[in-house]
Amino acid sequence: MKPMGLWQESDWITAIAVVVLALFLATGAKVAIQKEPEFAGHPKGLYMLFFAEMWERFSYYGMRALLIFYLTKHWLFSDGKATLIYGAYTSLVYITPVLGGYLADRYLGQRKAVLFGGLLLAAGHSLMAVEGVGGQNDPTINVFWAALAFIIVGSGFLKANISVMVGQLYKLTDVRRDGAYTVFYMGINVGAAIGTILVGYLGETIGWGYGFGLAGLGMLLGLVVFVLGKKALNGAGEAPRPLSRNAEFTIYGIGFLAVAVCWALVQYQDVIQGLLVVAGVSLLGYVLYESFKLPKEPRERMFAILFLISLNPLFWGLFEQAGGSMSLFTDKFVDRGGVPASIFQSINPILIMILAPIFAGLWVFLGKRRAEPSAPAKFGLALAQMGLANLVLVWGAEAWGIAVMTPVILVFAYYFFATTAELCLSPVGLSAMNRLAPKFLASLIMGAWFYMTAVGNFVAGKIGEATGGHDGDITKQGLLDVYQLFGWIAIGAGVAVLAISPIVKRWMHLDTLGQDDDLAGRAEMGGDRGQDAGMFPQDETIPNSPRKA
């Protein structure tokens, strides 16, 4: 270990992350050993899920921080090809929860689905530590593809189901539900930030295997917490009906079959593109078919839902440059002061933790005064801010000089505007899907939301590929040109969305939202008391700010 006198910025950042992690673990230990069934007004099961999810996000975001560099520096893919692989991988991560959620709801139950998903994730992260000698001709690359496949399917079984279990700890009318999700999402962002820093630091300064090994260890710790904390769940997440052993193992077999399919898909990105198009058109056709059978107000709410969902590919296509082309830009063209480029991906979750309470308070403040922007208006603001993030980076880098290293403050500015954009879209969209969808289409609509998020991640890969130019290697001017183009596209789209947002808001029929018994979010609104959970039906208040990922 270095003497403290020789520590650089990255060493201090990592040390601070270790201290913060230790403080959270000490709090977790206190909760675990106490005999009382609740801690700080919430059941102990919430904190068990908090730490299980924190470790899962630690491993996922830690691995994600290294992935683009592992692809370019170890497996020697071109920058453009690496960003395309990255986009294909993250798009599949957002598709598989549809499978995992369906199997959990119908057969397995959330608890066993989370446990199975965690085992797959632990296997995947462990396989990531198998480096081989590197280069695309190394047979070990097949182990790498298998690692990605295990993580993709494991995320599918775990991602959606552990969030559902949080809600199952409380009655639908329990006023603590929103606070519980706030605590839970804090775990997501703490894990994302600390995992990015620690895994990124080890992977880039000591060795890939050390970084990925730490990510795998984090997932194993999450599994241990989940298994040991079973009693604290008080029966939450159990199967809807008794399941035979043969049926249960058949479901696990489906999971392993999905791993094999993803192992092939992640290597052939063009196939994923074709499947996304076909499935997307089919999904749109089915939703429209069901929509036109509805009465006027529910039908128009469905049109509002489809409008909001359609904006996902552009937004996430730009936002998800963070783990791809933006990380490569930071690595190659930014004066980082010796800090590993992967660590900069921790800026977003840290800003989420700082800004989310401010945004939540702002929406409540404006909502009480009937001045809160509508959901479609917030989407327009999100697109405009995402475009501004791109343009601030472009203008600053060009003003400083293409031939010199870009100052690091511009990276912070980029992530700041990208984060404020995320807070205007991600939690707002999730809430709108729940509030506006008819009960019989609730799961499908939420699946469609994440499906279009997956499309956005694949679009991110295609945009990242474009920054590589003809030879596949990113140039500073080439990347800035692409960012400037899409920055103006996003701002133009944002202005257009703001212009038509009053029409879309009328489609939402907010004045009768609390009177429709067939809405998916009806029970959670507490009957006619629309202001339960901090919700103002006449406006758009959103109580919490979850991360997408």
Coordinates of C-alpha atoms in Angstrom, one line a residue:
M1 CA 0.0 0.0 0.0
K2 CA 1.2 3.5 -0.9
P3 CA 2.3 5.9 1.9
M4 CA -0.5 8.5 2.3
G5 CA 2.0 11.2 1.4
L6 CA 2.1 9.7 -2.1
W7 CA -1.6 9.3 -2.6
Q8 CA -3.1 10.9 -5.7
E9 CA -6.7 12.1 -6.3
S10 CA -7.9 8.6 -7.3
D11 CA -6.5 7.1 -4.1
W12 CA -8.3 9.7 -1.9
I13 CA -11.6 9.2 -3.8
T14 CA -11.3 5.5 -3.3
A15 CA -10.5 5.8 0.4
I16 CA -13.6 8.1 0.9
A17 CA -15.7 5.5 -0.9
V18 CA -14.4 2.8 1.4
V19 CA -15.3 4.9 4.5
V20 CA -18.8 5.6 3.2
L21 CA -19.3 1.9 2.5
A22 CA -18.1 1.0 6.0
L23 CA -20.6 3.5 7.5
F24 CA -23.5 2.0 5.6
L25 CA -22.4 -1.5 6.6
A26 CA -22.1 -0.6 10.2
T27 CA -25.7 0.8 10.1
G28 CA -26.8 -2.4 8.4
A29 CA -25.2 -4.5 11.1
K30 CA -27.0 -2.5 13.8
V31 CA -30.3 -3.1 12.1
A32 CA -29.6 -6.8 11.7
I33 CA -28.8 -7.5 15.3
Q34 CA -31.6 -5.5 16.9
K35 CA -34.6 -7.5 18.2
E36 CA -37.2 -4.9 17.3
P37 CA -39.2 -5.7 14.1
E38 CA -38.8 -2.1 12.8
F39 CA -36.0 0.5 12.4
A40 CA -36.6 4.2 11.9
G41 CA -40.3 3.5 11.4
H42 CA -39.9 0.9 8.7
P43 CA -39.8 -3.0 8.8
K44 CA -36.4 -4.7 9.0
G45 CA -37.2 -6.4 5.7
L46 CA -36.9 -3.0 3.9
Y47 CA -33.3 -2.7 5.0
M48 CA -32.5 -6.3 4.1
L49 CA -33.8 -5.5 0.5
F50 CA -31.9 -2.2 0.7
F51 CA -28.5 -3.9 1.2
A52 CA -29.2 -6.8 -1.1
E53 CA -30.0 -4.3 -3.9
M54 CA -27.1 -2.1 -2.9
W55 CA -24.7 -4.9 -3.4
E56 CA -26.3 -6.0 -6.7
R57 CA -26.1 -2.4 -8.1
F58 CA -22.5 -2.3 -6.7
S59 CA -21.6 -5.2 -8.9
Y60 CA -23.6 -4.2 -12.0
Y61 CA -22.5 -0.6 -12.1
G62 CA -18.9 -1.4 -11.1
M63 CA -18.7 -3.9 -14.0
R64 CA -20.4 -1.4 -16.3
A65 CA -17.8 1.2 -15.5
L66 CA -15.1 -1.0 -16.8
L67 CA -16.8 -2.7 -19.7
I68 CA -16.1 -0.2 -22.5
F69 CA -12.4 -0.1 -21.5
Y70 CA -12.2 -3.9 -21.2
L71 CA -13.6 -4.2 -24.7
T72 CA -11.2 -1.7 -26.2
K73 CA -8.0 -2.3 -24.2
H74 CA -8.2 -6.1 -23.4
W75 CA -10.3 -7.6 -26.2
L76 CA -9.0 -5.0 -28.7
F77 CA -12.3 -4.1 -30.3
S78 CA -12.4 -0.7 -32.1
D79 CA -14.0 2.1 -30.2
G80 CA -17.1 2.0 -32.5
K81 CA -17.5 -1.7 -32.3
A82 CA -17.1 -1.6 -28.5
T83 CA -19.8 1.0 -28.1
L84 CA -22.1 -1.1 -30.2
I85 CA -21.5 -4.2 -28.1
Y86 CA -22.0 -2.1 -25.0
G87 CA -25.4 -0.9 -26.4
A88 CA -26.5 -4.4 -27.3
Y89 CA -25.6 -5.7 -23.9
T90 CA -27.4 -2.9 -22.0
S91 CA -30.5 -3.2 -24.3
L92 CA -30.8 -6.9 -23.4
V93 CA -30.5 -6.1 -19.7
Y94 CA -33.7 -4.0 -20.0
I95 CA -35.6 -6.6 -22.1
T96 CA -35.1 -9.7 -19.9
P97 CA -37.0 -8.3 -16.9
V98 CA -40.1 -8.9 -19.0
L99 CA -39.4 -12.6 -18.9
G100 CA -38.2 -12.6 -15.2
G101 CA -41.2 -10.6 -14.1
Y102 CA -43.7 -12.8 -15.9
L103 CA -42.3 -16.1 -14.5
A104 CA -42.2 -14.6 -11.0
D105 CA -45.7 -13.3 -11.1
R106 CA -47.3 -16.4 -12.5
Y107 CA -45.2 -19.2 -11.0
L108 CA -42.0 -18.7 -9.1
G109 CA -42.7 -15.8 -6.8
Q110 CA -40.4 -12.8 -6.4
R111 CA -38.2 -14.2 -3.6
K112 CA -37.1 -17.3 -5.5
A113 CA -36.8 -15.3 -8.7
V114 CA -34.4 -12.8 -7.0
L115 CA -32.4 -15.7 -5.5
F116 CA -32.1 -17.4 -8.9
G117 CA -31.2 -14.1 -10.6
G118 CA -28.6 -13.4 -7.9
L119 CA -26.9 -16.8 -8.5
L120 CA -26.8 -16.1 -12.3
L121 CA -25.3 -12.7 -11.6
A122 CA -22.7 -14.0 -9.3
A123 CA -21.7 -16.6 -11.9
G124 CA -21.6 -13.9 -14.6
H125 CA -19.5 -11.5 -12.6
S126 CA -17.1 -14.3 -11.6
L127 CA -16.7 -15.3 -15.2
M128 CA -15.8 -11.7 -16.1
A129 CA -12.6 -12.1 -14.0
V130 CA -11.4 -14.8 -16.4
E131 CA -9.1 -12.6 -18.6
G132 CA -7.2 -15.0 -20.8
V133 CA -4.4 -13.4 -22.9
G134 CA -6.7 -10.8 -24.6
G135 CA -7.5 -10.1 -28.2
Q136 CA -10.4 -11.3 -30.3
N137 CA -8.6 -14.5 -31.3
D138 CA -8.2 -15.6 -27.7
P139 CA -10.7 -18.5 -27.2
T140 CA -11.3 -17.1 -23.7
I141 CA -13.5 -14.5 -25.3
N142 CA -16.3 -17.1 -25.3
V143 CA -16.1 -17.1 -21.5
F144 CA -16.5 -13.3 -21.7
W145 CA -19.7 -13.6 -23.9
A146 CA -21.0 -16.2 -21.4
A147 CA -20.4 -13.8 -18.5
L148 CA -22.4 -11.1 -20.2
A149 CA -25.2 -13.6 -20.9
F150 CA -25.4 -14.7 -17.3
I151 CA -25.5 -11.1 -16.1
I152 CA -28.2 -10.2 -18.7
V153 CA -30.5 -13.0 -17.6
G154 CA -29.7 -12.7 -13.9
S155 CA -30.7 -9.0 -14.1
G156 CA -33.9 -10.0 -15.7
F157 CA -34.9 -12.2 -12.8
L158 CA -33.7 -9.8 -10.1
K159 CA -34.2 -6.2 -11.4
A160 CA -38.0 -5.9 -11.4
N161 CA -38.8 -8.5 -8.7
I162 CA -36.8 -7.1 -5.8
S163 CA -38.6 -3.7 -6.3
V164 CA -41.9 -5.4 -6.2
M165 CA -41.0 -7.0 -2.9
V166 CA -40.5 -3.6 -1.3
G167 CA -44.1 -2.7 -2.0
Q168 CA -45.3 -6.1 -0.6
L169 CA -43.9 -5.2 2.8
Y170 CA -46.7 -2.6 3.2
K171 CA -50.4 -2.3 2.7
L172 CA -51.5 -0.3 -0.4
T173 CA -52.8 2.5 1.8
D174 CA -49.8 2.6 4.1
V175 CA -48.5 6.1 4.1
R176 CA -44.9 4.8 4.6
R177 CA -44.8 3.2 1.1
D178 CA -43.3 6.3 -0.6
G179 CA -40.7 6.7 2.1
A180 CA -39.8 3.0 1.8
Y181 CA -39.1 3.4 -1.9
T182 CA -37.0 6.5 -1.2
V183 CA -34.9 4.4 1.2
F184 CA -34.7 1.6 -1.3
Y185 CA -33.6 3.8 -4.2
M186 CA -31.0 5.3 -2.0
G187 CA -29.5 1.8 -1.8
I188 CA -29.5 1.7 -5.6
N189 CA -27.5 4.9 -5.9
V190 CA -25.2 4.2 -3.0
G191 CA -24.3 0.9 -4.6
A192 CA -23.9 2.4 -8.1
A193 CA -21.6 5.2 -6.9
I194 CA -19.4 3.1 -4.6
G195 CA -19.2 0.2 -7.0
T196 CA -18.2 2.4 -9.8
I197 CA -15.4 4.0 -7.8
L198 CA -14.0 0.8 -6.2
V199 CA -14.4 -1.6 -9.1
G200 CA -13.2 1.1 -11.6
Y201 CA -10.2 1.9 -9.4
L202 CA -9.1 -1.7 -9.0
G203 CA -9.7 -2.6 -12.6
E204 CA -7.8 0.3 -14.2
T205 CA -5.0 0.6 -11.7
I206 CA -4.3 -3.0 -10.6
G207 CA -5.9 -5.4 -13.1
W208 CA -9.1 -6.2 -14.8
G209 CA -9.5 -9.4 -12.8
Y210 CA -9.3 -7.6 -9.5
G211 CA -12.0 -5.1 -10.5
F212 CA -14.4 -7.7 -11.9
G213 CA -13.6 -10.0 -9.0
L214 CA -14.6 -7.3 -6.5
A215 CA -17.9 -6.9 -8.5
G216 CA -18.5 -10.6 -8.2
L217 CA -17.8 -10.5 -4.5
G218 CA -20.3 -7.7 -4.1
M219 CA -23.0 -9.8 -5.7
L220 CA -22.2 -12.7 -3.5
L221 CA -22.5 -10.5 -0.4
G222 CA -25.9 -9.3 -1.7
L223 CA -27.0 -13.0 -2.0
V224 CA -25.8 -13.7 1.5
V225 CA -27.8 -10.7 2.9
F226 CA -30.9 -11.8 0.9
V227 CA -30.7 -15.5 2.1
L228 CA -30.0 -14.6 5.8
G229 CA -32.7 -12.0 5.8
K230 CA -35.5 -14.3 4.7
K231 CA -37.4 -14.1 8.0
A232 CA -37.5 -10.3 7.8
L233 CA -39.6 -10.4 4.7
N234 CA -42.6 -11.8 6.6
G235 CA -43.7 -13.9 3.6
A236 CA -43.3 -11.2 1.0
G237 CA -42.4 -12.5 -2.5
E238 CA -43.6 -16.0 -2.1
A239 CA -45.1 -18.0 -5.0
P240 CA -48.7 -17.2 -5.8
R241 CA -49.6 -20.9 -5.5
P242 CA -47.8 -24.1 -4.5
L243 CA -45.3 -25.0 -7.2
S244 CA -44.1 -28.6 -7.9
R245 CA -40.4 -29.3 -7.9
N246 CA -40.5 -30.3 -11.6
A247 CA -42.3 -27.1 -12.6
E248 CA -39.8 -25.0 -10.5
F249 CA -36.8 -26.7 -12.2
T250 CA -38.4 -26.2 -15.6
I251 CA -38.5 -22.5 -14.9
Y252 CA -34.8 -22.6 -14.0
G253 CA -34.2 -24.5 -17.2
I254 CA -35.9 -21.7 -19.1
G255 CA -33.5 -19.3 -17.4
F256 CA -30.4 -21.2 -18.5
L257 CA -31.9 -21.5 -22.1
A258 CA -32.2 -17.7 -22.1
V259 CA -28.5 -17.5 -21.1
A260 CA -27.6 -19.6 -24.2
V261 CA -29.8 -17.4 -26.4
C262 CA -28.2 -14.2 -25.0
W263 CA -24.7 -15.7 -25.4
A264 CA -25.4 -15.8 -29.1
L265 CA -27.4 -12.5 -29.4
V266 CA -24.8 -10.3 -27.7
Q267 CA -22.2 -11.4 -30.3
Y268 CA -24.5 -10.5 -33.3
Q269 CA -25.8 -7.0 -32.8
D270 CA -27.5 -6.8 -36.1
V271 CA -29.8 -9.7 -35.1
I272 CA -30.8 -7.7 -31.9
Q273 CA -31.6 -4.7 -34.1
G274 CA -33.9 -6.8 -36.3
L275 CA -35.6 -8.4 -33.3
L276 CA -36.1 -5.0 -31.6
V277 CA -37.8 -3.6 -34.8
V278 CA -40.1 -6.6 -35.3
A279 CA -41.0 -6.9 -31.6
G280 CA -41.5 -3.1 -31.3
V281 CA -43.9 -3.0 -34.3
S282 CA -45.8 -6.0 -32.9
L283 CA -46.1 -4.4 -29.4
L284 CA -47.3 -1.1 -30.9
G285 CA -49.9 -2.9 -33.0
Y286 CA -51.3 -4.8 -30.0
V287 CA -51.4 -1.8 -27.7
L288 CA -53.2 0.2 -30.4
Y289 CA -55.6 -2.7 -31.0
E290 CA -56.5 -2.8 -27.3
S291 CA -56.6 1.0 -27.1
F292 CA -59.2 1.4 -29.8
K293 CA -61.6 -0.9 -28.0
L294 CA -61.6 1.4 -24.9
P295 CA -64.0 4.3 -24.2
K296 CA -62.9 7.8 -25.0
E297 CA -61.0 8.8 -21.9
P298 CA -59.1 5.6 -21.3
R299 CA -58.3 5.4 -25.0
E300 CA -56.8 8.9 -25.0
R301 CA -54.8 8.1 -21.8
M302 CA -53.3 5.2 -23.8
F303 CA -52.4 7.7 -26.6
A304 CA -50.7 9.8 -24.0
I305 CA -48.8 6.8 -22.7
L306 CA -47.7 5.8 -26.2
F307 CA -46.5 9.4 -26.8
L308 CA -44.4 9.4 -23.7
I309 CA -43.0 6.0 -24.4
S310 CA -42.0 7.0 -27.9
L311 CA -39.6 9.5 -26.5
N312 CA -37.5 6.9 -24.7
P313 CA -35.2 5.9 -27.5
L314 CA -34.0 9.4 -28.2
F315 CA -33.5 10.3 -24.5
W316 CA -31.8 7.0 -23.4
G317 CA -29.9 6.9 -26.7
L318 CA -28.1 10.1 -25.6
F319 CA -28.1 9.5 -21.9
E320 CA -26.4 6.1 -22.1
Q321 CA -23.4 7.5 -23.9
A322 CA -22.1 7.8 -20.3
G323 CA -20.9 4.3 -20.2
G324 CA -19.8 4.2 -23.9
S325 CA -18.5 7.1 -26.0
M326 CA -18.4 9.6 -23.1
S327 CA -16.2 7.3 -21.1
L328 CA -13.9 6.9 -24.1
F329 CA -13.8 10.7 -24.6
T330 CA -13.0 11.1 -20.9
D331 CA -10.2 8.6 -21.1
K332 CA -8.6 9.9 -24.3
F333 CA -9.2 13.7 -24.4
V334 CA -9.8 15.0 -20.8
D335 CA -7.3 16.3 -18.3
R336 CA -8.3 13.9 -15.5
G337 CA -5.4 14.5 -13.2
G338 CA -4.5 10.8 -13.0
V339 CA -8.1 9.7 -12.0
P340 CA -9.2 6.6 -13.9
A341 CA -11.8 7.4 -16.5
S342 CA -14.2 4.8 -15.2
I343 CA -14.6 6.6 -11.8
F344 CA -16.2 9.5 -13.6
Q345 CA -19.3 7.4 -14.1
S346 CA -20.0 7.7 -10.4
I347 CA -20.8 11.4 -10.9
N348 CA -24.4 10.6 -12.0
P349 CA -25.5 8.4 -9.0
I350 CA -23.9 10.9 -6.6
L351 CA -25.8 13.8 -8.2
I352 CA -29.0 11.7 -8.1
M353 CA -28.6 11.4 -4.4
I354 CA -28.0 15.1 -4.0
L355 CA -30.6 16.4 -6.5
A356 CA -33.5 13.9 -6.2
P357 CA -34.8 15.3 -2.9
I358 CA -34.6 18.8 -4.3
F359 CA -36.6 17.8 -7.4
A360 CA -39.2 15.9 -5.3
G361 CA -39.6 19.0 -3.1
L362 CA -39.8 21.3 -6.1
W363 CA -42.6 19.2 -7.7
V364 CA -44.6 19.2 -4.4
F365 CA -44.0 23.0 -4.0
L366 CA -45.2 23.7 -7.5
G367 CA -48.0 21.2 -7.3
K368 CA -49.5 22.9 -4.3
R369 CA -49.6 26.1 -6.2
R370 CA -50.9 24.5 -9.4
A371 CA -47.8 25.6 -11.2
E372 CA -46.1 22.2 -11.7
P373 CA -45.2 21.3 -15.4
S374 CA -47.3 18.4 -16.8
A375 CA -45.7 15.0 -17.4
P376 CA -45.3 15.6 -21.2
A377 CA -43.8 19.1 -20.4
K378 CA -41.3 17.5 -18.1
F379 CA -40.3 15.1 -20.9
G380 CA -39.8 18.1 -23.1
L381 CA -37.6 19.7 -20.5
A382 CA -35.6 16.4 -20.1
L383 CA -34.9 16.2 -23.8
A384 CA -33.8 19.9 -23.9
Q385 CA -31.5 19.4 -20.9
M386 CA -30.0 16.3 -22.4
G387 CA -29.3 18.2 -25.6
L388 CA -27.8 21.1 -23.5
A389 CA -25.5 18.6 -21.8
N390 CA -24.1 17.6 -25.2
L391 CA -23.8 21.2 -26.4
V392 CA -22.1 22.4 -23.2
L393 CA -19.4 19.7 -23.7
V394 CA -19.0 20.5 -27.4
W395 CA -18.8 24.3 -27.0
G396 CA -16.5 24.1 -24.0
A397 CA -14.1 21.6 -25.6
E398 CA -14.0 23.6 -28.9
A399 CA -13.5 26.9 -27.1
W400 CA -10.6 25.4 -25.0
G401 CA -9.1 23.9 -28.2
I402 CA -9.3 20.7 -30.0
A403 CA -5.6 20.1 -29.9
V404 CA -5.4 20.3 -26.1
M405 CA -6.9 18.2 -23.3
T406 CA -10.4 19.2 -22.3
P407 CA -10.8 20.5 -18.7
V408 CA -12.5 18.1 -16.4
I409 CA -15.0 20.7 -15.3
L410 CA -16.8 20.1 -18.6
V411 CA -17.3 16.5 -17.8
F412 CA -18.9 17.5 -14.5
A413 CA -21.1 20.0 -16.4
Y414 CA -22.2 17.3 -18.9
Y415 CA -23.2 14.9 -16.1
F416 CA -25.0 17.6 -14.2
F417 CA -27.3 18.4 -17.0
A418 CA -27.7 14.8 -17.9
T419 CA -28.7 14.0 -14.3
T420 CA -31.3 16.9 -14.1
A421 CA -32.7 15.6 -17.4
E422 CA -33.0 12.1 -16.0
L423 CA -34.8 13.4 -13.0
C424 CA -37.4 15.1 -15.3
L425 CA -38.0 11.9 -17.2
S426 CA -37.3 8.6 -15.5
P427 CA -39.4 8.9 -12.3
V428 CA -42.0 10.9 -14.0
G429 CA -42.4 8.3 -16.8
L430 CA -42.6 5.4 -14.3
S431 CA -45.3 7.1 -12.3
A432 CA -47.3 8.1 -15.4
M433 CA -47.3 4.5 -16.7
N434 CA -48.7 3.3 -13.3
R435 CA -51.3 6.1 -13.0
L436 CA -52.6 6.1 -16.6
A437 CA -52.6 2.4 -17.7
P438 CA -55.8 0.4 -17.4
K439 CA -55.5 -2.5 -14.9
F440 CA -55.7 -5.2 -17.5
L441 CA -52.8 -3.6 -19.4
A442 CA -50.7 -2.5 -16.5
S443 CA -47.9 -5.1 -16.7
L444 CA -47.8 -4.8 -20.5
I445 CA -47.5 -1.0 -20.4
M446 CA -44.7 -1.2 -17.8
G447 CA -43.0 -3.8 -20.0
A448 CA -43.4 -1.5 -23.0
W449 CA -41.8 1.3 -21.1
F450 CA -38.7 -0.8 -20.3
Y451 CA -38.8 -2.2 -23.8
M452 CA -38.4 1.2 -25.3
T453 CA -35.7 1.9 -22.8
A454 CA -33.9 -1.1 -24.2
V455 CA -34.4 0.3 -27.7
G456 CA -32.8 3.5 -26.4
N457 CA -29.8 1.6 -25.1
F458 CA -29.3 0.0 -28.5
V459 CA -29.7 3.4 -30.1
A460 CA -26.9 4.5 -27.7
G461 CA -24.7 1.8 -29.2
K462 CA -25.4 3.0 -32.7
I463 CA -24.7 6.6 -31.8
G464 CA -21.5 5.5 -30.1
E465 CA -20.6 3.5 -33.2
A466 CA -21.0 6.7 -35.3
T467 CA -18.5 8.6 -33.1
G468 CA -15.9 6.1 -34.3
G469 CA -16.0 7.3 -37.9
H470 CA -15.0 5.1 -40.8
D471 CA -12.1 3.3 -39.1
G472 CA -13.9 2.7 -35.8
D473 CA -11.5 4.7 -33.6
I474 CA -12.9 7.8 -31.9
T475 CA -11.4 11.2 -32.7
K476 CA -12.1 14.3 -30.6
Q477 CA -13.5 16.3 -33.4
G478 CA -15.5 13.4 -34.8
L479 CA -17.2 12.7 -31.4
L480 CA -17.9 16.4 -30.8
D481 CA -19.5 16.7 -34.3
V482 CA -21.8 13.8 -33.5
Y483 CA -22.6 15.1 -30.0
Q484 CA -23.4 18.6 -31.5
L485 CA -25.8 17.1 -34.1
F486 CA -27.7 15.0 -31.5
G487 CA -27.6 17.9 -29.0
W488 CA -29.5 20.1 -31.5
I489 CA -31.9 17.2 -32.4
A490 CA -32.7 16.7 -28.7
I491 CA -33.3 20.4 -28.1
G492 CA -35.5 20.6 -31.2
A493 CA -37.4 17.5 -30.0
G494 CA -37.8 19.0 -26.5
V495 CA -39.2 22.3 -27.9
A496 CA -41.7 20.3 -30.0
V497 CA -42.8 18.2 -27.1
L498 CA -43.2 21.4 -24.9
A499 CA -45.3 22.9 -27.7
I500 CA -47.8 20.0 -27.9
S501 CA -47.7 19.1 -24.2
P502 CA -51.0 20.8 -23.5
I503 CA -52.7 18.5 -26.0
V504 CA -51.1 15.4 -24.5
K505 CA -52.0 16.6 -21.0
R506 CA -55.7 16.8 -22.1
W507 CA -55.4 13.2 -23.3
M508 CA -54.4 12.3 -19.7
H509 CA -57.8 13.5 -18.3
L510 CA -56.3 14.3 -14.9
D511 CA -59.6 15.8 -13.7
T512 CA -61.2 12.4 -13.7
L513 CA -58.1 10.4 -12.7
G514 CA -59.3 9.7 -9.2
Q515 CA -62.7 8.5 -10.4
D516 CA -61.7 5.6 -12.7
D517 CA -61.8 2.3 -11.0
D518 CA -60.0 0.5 -13.9
L519 CA -56.7 2.4 -13.6
A520 CA -53.7 0.4 -12.5
G521 CA -52.6 3.0 -10.0
R522 CA -56.1 3.3 -8.5
A523 CA -55.5 1.2 -5.4
E524 CA -52.2 2.9 -4.7
M525 CA -53.9 6.3 -4.8
G526 CA -56.0 5.3 -1.8
G527 CA -59.4 5.5 -3.4
D528 CA -60.6 9.0 -4.1
R529 CA -57.9 10.6 -1.8
G530 CA -55.6 11.5 -4.7
Q531 CA -53.2 13.4 -2.5
D532 CA -52.1 10.2 -0.7
A533 CA -48.5 9.5 -1.4
G534 CA -47.8 13.2 -2.2
M535 CA -49.8 12.9 -5.4
F536 CA -51.8 15.9 -6.8
P537 CA -54.2 14.6 -9.5
Q538 CA -54.8 18.1 -10.9
D539 CA -51.0 18.4 -11.5
E540 CA -48.1 16.0 -11.8
T541 CA -46.4 15.6 -8.5
I542 CA -44.1 12.6 -8.4
P543 CA -43.1 11.5 -4.9
N544 CA -39.8 9.6 -5.6
S545 CA -37.0 9.7 -8.0
P546 CA -35.7 6.2 -8.9
R547 CA -32.8 5.4 -11.0
K548 CA -33.5 3.8 -14.3
A549 CA -31.1 1.1 -14.0

